[in-house]
Amino acid sequence: MSFATDLLNIALVIAFVSVAVSQVLSMVRLVIGPDTGTRILALDTMVVNAIGLIVLLGIAQGTNIYFEVALIIAMLGFVSTVAYARFILRGDIIE
Amino acid sequence: MTLQDIGAIATALCLLIGAGFTLVGAIGLVKFNDSMTRLHAPTKVGTVGVGALLLASILYSLTYKYGSAHEILIMAFLFVTAPISANFIAKVNIHRRSCETPPEPPQDDTWGTLNVPEADKAVSNPVGSTQS
């Protein structure tokens, strides 16, 4: 175990803890959010944090197989955010 | 110090930058007290935070295995779509009047999102809506 490997492991633990804490904080905002725009924003942040957690899991296990998972969650997150906003704006998603 | 040590330190640095931006963005999402102000913080999570985490993943695979850089695909997708979704959320805030209504735009009557056609008013103003 060299110094650099130790540093990498500590940084990985710090990153896991802070991304998980921010996921919980955005869930708090999703529950207490006073209006609809804030709730959509909190859901969007939770999707982005989920991508971050999956990327961190890929680094921690030293594998590359989570790439497609993160890519598909990124695309679905964007589409769902636009669909929610579209539903509020027009009352319909596909006009 | 070998090349592998330099790669590991760069990976750790990118991880710390991404973790810091993610945490600060989520704290801003909870602490700010206006819906348009709250939009400011999480857009940094979507670009800088996750961008640094993906860069750390690229550096890790370059350091410890055969190099693979297809996380750039996720990074490019997030960087393109983050402003679009933020713009949509700002339009939702103006539409539901959950923020201070911005001043009238020049050469126009009103903001496009407030100009709802009569046929759509029944569906876009459900019972219990905050819109006056």
Tab-separated table of C-alpha atoms in Angstrom:
chain	number	residue	atom	x	y	z
A	1	MET	CA	0.000	0.000	0.000
A	2	SER	CA	1.711	3.132	-1.176
A	3	PHE	CA	0.773	6.655	-0.149
A	4	ALA	CA	-1.125	7.306	-3.394
A	5	THR	CA	-3.313	4.196	-3.026
A	6	ASP	CA	-4.165	5.174	0.543
A	7	LEU	CA	-5.084	8.667	-0.644
A	8	LEU	CA	-7.303	7.200	-3.364
A	9	ASN	CA	-9.138	4.955	-0.909
A	10	ILE	CA	-9.739	7.807	1.550
A	11	ALA	CA	-10.969	10.087	-1.245
A	12	LEU	CA	-13.319	7.339	-2.441
A	13	VAL	CA	-14.849	6.994	1.034
A	14	ILE	CA	-15.241	10.788	1.355
A	15	ALA	CA	-16.885	10.958	-2.074
A	16	PHE	CA	-19.301	8.116	-1.247
A	17	VAL	CA	-20.329	9.756	2.028
A	18	SER	CA	-20.852	13.236	0.578
A	19	VAL	CA	-22.800	12.080	-2.493
A	20	ALA	CA	-25.023	9.935	-0.243
A	21	VAL	CA	-25.581	12.859	2.135
A	22	SER	CA	-26.513	15.107	-0.771
A	23	GLN	CA	-28.935	12.468	-2.043
A	24	VAL	CA	-30.642	12.499	1.371
A	25	LEU	CA	-30.676	16.329	1.444
A	26	SER	CA	-32.362	16.523	-1.957
A	27	MET	CA	-34.909	13.964	-0.745
A	28	VAL	CA	-35.620	16.310	2.192
A	29	ARG	CA	-36.267	19.108	-0.304
A	30	LEU	CA	-38.483	16.764	-2.330
A	31	VAL	CA	-40.643	16.166	0.747
A	32	ILE	CA	-40.837	19.719	2.144
A	33	GLY	CA	-40.686	21.564	-1.172
A	34	PRO	CA	-43.328	24.285	-1.125
A	35	ASP	CA	-44.100	24.340	-4.861
A	36	THR	CA	-44.081	22.115	-7.918
A	37	GLY	CA	-40.981	23.585	-9.585
A	38	THR	CA	-38.873	22.858	-6.511
A	39	ARG	CA	-40.071	19.250	-6.400
A	40	ILE	CA	-39.173	18.728	-10.071
A	41	LEU	CA	-35.757	20.283	-9.366
A	42	ALA	CA	-35.210	17.977	-6.378
A	43	LEU	CA	-36.080	14.908	-8.490
A	44	ASP	CA	-33.639	16.075	-11.184
A	45	THR	CA	-30.895	16.482	-8.550
A	46	MET	CA	-31.637	13.012	-7.190
A	47	VAL	CA	-31.195	11.490	-10.663
A	48	VAL	CA	-27.860	13.295	-11.084
A	49	ASN	CA	-26.716	12.094	-7.649
A	50	ALA	CA	-27.725	8.536	-8.562
A	51	ILE	CA	-25.463	8.750	-11.632
A	52	GLY	CA	-22.661	9.951	-9.337
A	53	LEU	CA	-23.211	7.026	-6.932
A	54	ILE	CA	-23.124	4.502	-9.795
A	55	VAL	CA	-19.891	5.987	-11.175
A	56	LEU	CA	-18.352	5.821	-7.676
A	57	LEU	CA	-19.429	2.172	-7.369
A	58	GLY	CA	-17.699	1.458	-10.682
A	59	ILE	CA	-14.471	3.059	-9.404
A	60	ALA	CA	-14.674	1.206	-6.068
A	61	GLN	CA	-15.114	-2.191	-7.696
A	62	GLY	CA	-12.607	-1.433	-10.441
A	63	THR	CA	-15.033	-2.519	-13.128
A	64	ASN	CA	-16.411	-0.893	-16.227
A	65	ILE	CA	-19.776	-2.600	-16.540
A	66	TYR	CA	-21.788	0.194	-14.902
A	67	PHE	CA	-21.190	2.573	-17.811
A	68	GLU	CA	-24.371	1.682	-19.714
A	69	VAL	CA	-26.430	1.930	-16.516
A	70	ALA	CA	-25.225	5.472	-15.876
A	71	LEU	CA	-25.802	6.481	-19.510
A	72	ILE	CA	-29.381	5.192	-19.585
A	73	ILE	CA	-30.203	6.797	-16.214
A	74	ALA	CA	-28.850	10.119	-17.534
A	75	MET	CA	-31.059	9.947	-20.635
A	76	LEU	CA	-34.182	8.832	-18.725
A	77	GLY	CA	-33.629	11.525	-16.088
A	78	PHE	CA	-33.540	14.284	-18.669
A	79	VAL	CA	-36.613	12.959	-20.480
A	80	SER	CA	-38.591	12.613	-17.242
A	81	THR	CA	-37.682	16.143	-16.095
A	82	VAL	CA	-38.820	17.574	-19.428
A	83	ALA	CA	-42.011	15.501	-19.279
A	84	TYR	CA	-42.890	16.731	-15.767
A	85	ALA	CA	-42.226	20.364	-16.751
A	86	ARG	CA	-44.208	19.938	-19.965
A	87	PHE	CA	-47.124	18.495	-18.028
A	88	ILE	CA	-47.204	21.485	-15.679
A	89	LEU	CA	-46.809	24.003	-18.488
A	90	ARG	CA	-49.366	22.629	-20.954
A	91	GLY	CA	-51.430	20.069	-19.067
A	92	ASP	CA	-50.383	17.508	-21.638
A	93	ILE	CA	-47.116	15.868	-22.599
A	94	ILE	CA	-47.568	15.048	-26.270
A	95	GLU	CA	-49.833	17.600	-27.891
B	1	MET	CA	7.080	8.705	-7.592
B	2	THR	CA	5.929	6.554	-10.432
B	3	LEU	CA	3.417	7.412	-13.137
B	4	GLN	CA	0.828	5.227	-11.371
B	5	ASP	CA	1.152	7.295	-8.188
B	6	ILE	CA	0.573	10.504	-10.151
B	7	GLY	CA	-2.531	8.969	-11.742
B	8	ALA	CA	-3.883	7.857	-8.365
B	9	ILE	CA	-3.342	11.309	-6.838
B	10	ALA	CA	-5.069	12.979	-9.813
B	11	THR	CA	-8.000	10.560	-9.443
B	12	ALA	CA	-8.270	11.340	-5.727
B	13	LEU	CA	-8.185	15.088	-6.462
B	14	CYS	CA	-11.000	14.783	-9.042
B	15	LEU	CA	-13.032	12.682	-6.586
B	16	LEU	CA	-12.660	15.312	-3.854
B	17	ILE	CA	-13.634	18.156	-6.223
B	18	GLY	CA	-16.724	16.264	-7.408
B	19	ALA	CA	-17.760	15.300	-3.881
B	20	GLY	CA	-17.369	18.888	-2.652
B	21	PHE	CA	-19.427	20.381	-5.455
B	22	THR	CA	-22.152	17.740	-5.029
B	23	LEU	CA	-22.427	18.326	-1.276
B	24	VAL	CA	-22.406	22.135	-1.591
B	25	GLY	CA	-25.073	22.016	-4.312
B	26	ALA	CA	-27.367	19.853	-2.177
B	27	ILE	CA	-26.865	22.096	0.865
B	28	GLY	CA	-27.767	25.086	-1.326
B	29	LEU	CA	-30.888	23.264	-2.542
B	30	VAL	CA	-32.030	22.838	1.061
B	31	LYS	CA	-30.996	26.213	2.492
B	32	PHE	CA	-32.082	28.736	-0.179
B	33	ASN	CA	-35.544	30.115	0.433
B	34	ASP	CA	-36.820	31.237	-2.971
B	35	SER	CA	-37.737	28.926	-5.820
B	36	MET	CA	-35.719	30.789	-8.472
B	37	THR	CA	-32.715	31.051	-6.115
B	38	ARG	CA	-32.929	27.334	-5.402
B	39	LEU	CA	-32.493	26.682	-9.127
B	40	HIS	CA	-28.947	28.058	-8.945
B	41	ALA	CA	-27.241	25.479	-6.745
B	42	PRO	CA	-28.174	22.045	-8.231
B	43	THR	CA	-27.163	23.037	-11.772
B	44	LYS	CA	-23.570	22.987	-10.497
B	45	VAL	CA	-24.097	19.445	-9.234
B	46	GLY	CA	-25.169	18.408	-12.714
B	47	THR	CA	-22.156	19.877	-14.490
B	48	VAL	CA	-19.086	20.309	-12.270
B	49	GLY	CA	-19.883	17.680	-9.625
B	50	VAL	CA	-20.754	14.702	-11.803
B	51	GLY	CA	-18.292	15.926	-14.460
B	52	ALA	CA	-15.411	15.662	-11.979
B	53	LEU	CA	-16.599	12.222	-10.812
B	54	LEU	CA	-16.680	10.957	-14.425
B	55	LEU	CA	-13.225	12.467	-15.026
B	56	ALA	CA	-12.012	10.564	-11.951
B	57	SER	CA	-13.437	7.350	-13.445
B	58	ILE	CA	-11.586	7.991	-16.734
B	59	LEU	CA	-8.317	8.701	-14.871
B	60	TYR	CA	-8.773	5.549	-12.763
B	61	SER	CA	-9.195	3.313	-15.789
B	62	LEU	CA	-6.227	4.988	-17.484
B	63	THR	CA	-4.090	4.405	-14.385
B	64	TYR	CA	-4.945	0.860	-13.289
B	65	LYS	CA	-6.277	-0.892	-16.409
B	66	TYR	CA	-6.418	-0.485	-20.133
B	67	GLY	CA	-7.626	3.040	-20.768
B	68	SER	CA	-11.257	3.648	-21.570
B	69	ALA	CA	-12.736	7.085	-22.107
B	70	HIS	CA	-16.356	6.441	-22.953
B	71	GLU	CA	-17.520	8.220	-19.802
B	72	ILE	CA	-17.038	11.300	-21.981
B	73	LEU	CA	-20.353	10.280	-23.595
B	74	ILE	CA	-22.249	10.689	-20.293
B	75	MET	CA	-20.370	13.930	-19.582
B	76	ALA	CA	-21.280	15.428	-22.983
B	77	PHE	CA	-24.909	14.355	-22.593
B	78	LEU	CA	-25.199	15.893	-19.099
B	79	PHE	CA	-23.503	19.128	-20.178
B	80	VAL	CA	-25.906	19.519	-23.107
B	81	THR	CA	-29.096	18.673	-21.224
B	82	ALA	CA	-28.496	20.453	-17.871
B	83	PRO	CA	-29.269	23.993	-19.197
B	84	ILE	CA	-32.352	22.726	-21.036
B	85	SER	CA	-33.887	21.155	-17.942
B	86	ALA	CA	-32.991	24.221	-15.828
B	87	ASN	CA	-34.728	26.422	-18.398
B	88	PHE	CA	-37.826	24.211	-18.250
B	89	ILE	CA	-37.913	24.390	-14.445
B	90	ALA	CA	-37.605	28.203	-14.580
B	91	LYS	CA	-40.535	28.264	-17.014
B	92	VAL	CA	-42.545	26.134	-14.580
B	93	ASN	CA	-41.742	28.619	-11.791
B	94	ILE	CA	-42.942	31.571	-13.911
B	95	HIS	CA	-46.024	29.646	-15.034
B	96	ARG	CA	-47.122	28.691	-11.526
B	97	ARG	CA	-46.206	32.228	-10.292
B	98	SER	CA	-44.206	30.657	-7.478
B	99	CYS	CA	-41.567	33.353	-7.980
B	100	GLU	CA	-41.674	37.114	-8.401
B	101	THR	CA	-43.104	37.660	-11.883
B	102	PRO	CA	-40.365	39.094	-14.120
B	103	PRO	CA	-40.908	42.500	-15.798
B	104	GLU	CA	-42.790	42.610	-19.073
B	105	PRO	CA	-40.626	41.686	-22.058
B	106	PRO	CA	-40.102	44.459	-24.676
B	107	GLN	CA	-42.153	44.384	-27.894
B	108	ASP	CA	-44.491	41.768	-26.521
B	109	ASP	CA	-47.577	41.489	-24.364
B	110	THR	CA	-46.559	38.936	-21.773
B	111	TRP	CA	-44.287	35.977	-21.145
B	112	GLY	CA	-45.071	33.055	-23.424
B	113	THR	CA	-45.581	30.641	-20.550
B	114	LEU	CA	-48.201	32.905	-18.931
B	115	ASN	CA	-50.111	33.241	-22.224
B	116	VAL	CA	-52.238	30.127	-21.919
B	117	PRO	CA	-54.871	29.563	-24.661
B	118	GLU	CA	-58.488	29.371	-23.498
B	119	ALA	CA	-58.753	25.723	-24.510
B	120	ASP	CA	-55.817	24.789	-22.275
B	121	LYS	CA	-56.903	26.700	-19.164
B	122	ALA	CA	-59.154	23.905	-17.949
B	123	VAL	CA	-56.323	21.385	-17.873
B	124	SER	CA	-53.425	23.644	-16.883
B	125	ASN	CA	-55.300	25.268	-13.961
B	126	PRO	CA	-56.571	22.319	-11.952
B	127	VAL	CA	-58.418	22.764	-8.678
B	128	GLY	CA	-56.031	23.647	-5.863
B	129	SER	CA	-53.512	25.327	-8.124
B	130	THR	CA	-51.608	28.288	-6.691
B	131	GLN	CA	-52.132	30.344	-9.846
B	132	SER	CA	-54.525	33.247	-9.321
